[in-house]
Protein backbone atom coordinates (compact mmCIF):
# COMPACT_ATOMS: atom_id res chain seq x y z
CA MET A 1 20.52 15.11 -4.07
CA ALA A 2 17.23 15.44 -2.18
CA GLU A 3 15.49 12.74 -4.21
CA ALA A 4 18.00 10.12 -3.09
CA GLU A 5 17.48 11.22 0.51
CA THR A 6 13.71 10.74 0.20
CA GLY A 7 14.14 7.10 -0.80
CA ALA A 8 13.25 7.65 -4.45
CA ALA A 9 15.52 4.82 -5.61
CA PRO A 10 12.70 2.30 -6.16
CA ASP A 11 10.30 3.21 -8.92
CA ILE A 12 6.93 3.84 -7.29
CA SER A 13 4.98 2.25 -10.13
CA GLY A 14 6.74 -1.07 -9.50
CA MET A 15 6.22 -1.05 -5.73
CA SER A 16 3.85 -3.39 -3.97
CA PHE A 17 1.06 -1.83 -1.94
CA GLU A 18 2.83 -2.77 1.29
CA ASP A 19 6.17 -1.27 0.22
CA ALA A 20 4.52 1.93 -1.00
CA LEU A 21 2.59 2.25 2.26
CA LYS A 22 5.78 1.81 4.31
CA ALA A 23 7.52 4.43 2.18
CA LEU A 24 4.56 6.79 2.63
CA GLU A 25 4.68 6.28 6.41
CA THR A 26 8.40 7.16 6.35
CA VAL A 27 7.69 10.32 4.37
CA VAL A 28 4.97 11.36 6.83
CA ARG A 29 7.23 10.74 9.84
CA ARG A 30 10.01 12.83 8.30
CA LEU A 31 7.64 15.66 7.46
CA GLU A 32 6.08 15.58 10.92
CA SER A 33 9.49 15.69 12.57
CA GLY A 34 9.96 19.28 11.45
CA ASP A 35 13.69 18.67 11.02
CA VAL A 36 13.65 18.69 7.22
CA PRO A 37 14.73 21.77 5.25
CA LEU A 38 12.02 23.50 3.20
CA ASP A 39 13.20 22.33 -0.24
CA GLU A 40 13.49 18.74 0.94
CA SER A 41 10.07 19.01 2.60
CA ILE A 42 8.57 19.99 -0.75
CA ASP A 43 10.29 17.02 -2.43
CA LEU A 44 9.06 14.71 0.33
CA TYR A 45 5.51 16.05 0.03
CA GLU A 46 5.52 15.47 -3.75
CA ARG A 47 6.84 11.93 -3.29
CA GLY A 48 4.25 11.32 -0.59
CA GLU A 49 1.49 12.38 -2.94
CA ARG A 50 2.76 10.02 -5.65
CA LEU A 51 2.92 7.20 -3.09
CA ARG A 52 -0.61 7.97 -1.88
CA THR A 53 -1.92 7.94 -5.45
CA HIS A 54 -0.18 4.62 -6.11
CA CYS A 55 -1.62 3.07 -2.94
CA GLN A 56 -5.12 4.30 -3.81
CA ALA A 57 -4.83 2.86 -7.33
CA ARG A 58 -3.75 -0.51 -5.91
CA LEU A 59 -6.68 -0.49 -3.47
CA ASP A 60 -9.11 0.46 -6.24
CA ALA A 61 -7.80 -2.38 -8.42
CA ALA A 62 -8.15 -4.85 -5.55
CA GLN A 63 -11.71 -3.67 -4.89
CA ALA A 64 -12.61 -4.07 -8.55
CA ARG A 65 -11.19 -7.60 -8.56
CA ILE A 66 -13.19 -8.48 -5.45
CA GLU A 67 -16.35 -7.15 -7.10
CA LYS A 68 -15.69 -9.46 -10.06
CA ILE A 69 -16.18 -12.57 -7.94
CA VAL A 70 -18.94 -14.56 -9.59
CA GLN A 71 -21.64 -15.84 -7.27
CA GLY A 72 -23.51 -19.06 -7.79
CA SER A 73 -27.29 -19.40 -7.54
CA ASP A 74 -26.91 -20.16 -3.82
CA GLY A 75 -25.21 -16.77 -3.28
CA LYS A 76 -21.83 -18.32 -2.56
CA PRO A 77 -18.73 -17.48 -4.60
CA SER A 78 -18.28 -20.02 -7.36
CA GLY A 79 -15.26 -18.56 -9.12
CA THR A 80 -13.84 -15.33 -10.43
CA ALA A 81 -14.12 -13.37 -13.63
CA PRO A 82 -11.09 -11.65 -15.16
CA PHE A 83 -10.64 -7.99 -14.32
CA ASP A 84 -10.10 -5.77 -17.35
CA GLY A 85 -8.93 -2.59 -15.56
CA GLU A 86 -5.50 -1.08 -15.37
CA ASN A 87 -3.12 -2.11 -12.59
């Protein structure tokens, strides 16, 4: 099955940013090689898009958490505030 060949075993939603990025890099390398049949290329492209979306969501969540850092009157971080967004 093509999905098993693309490394679809781990659920993307449960992957760390680093693991998803590595998987995305593997997908890109395979697509760039030109040695993948058309149907598998389409599957790889779709998986790559899901991985890219996951990575972007993780980056957006990290950015939002960073923006939640509470600054003291001296302009220095004095703590954090909870982030209420989706992971």
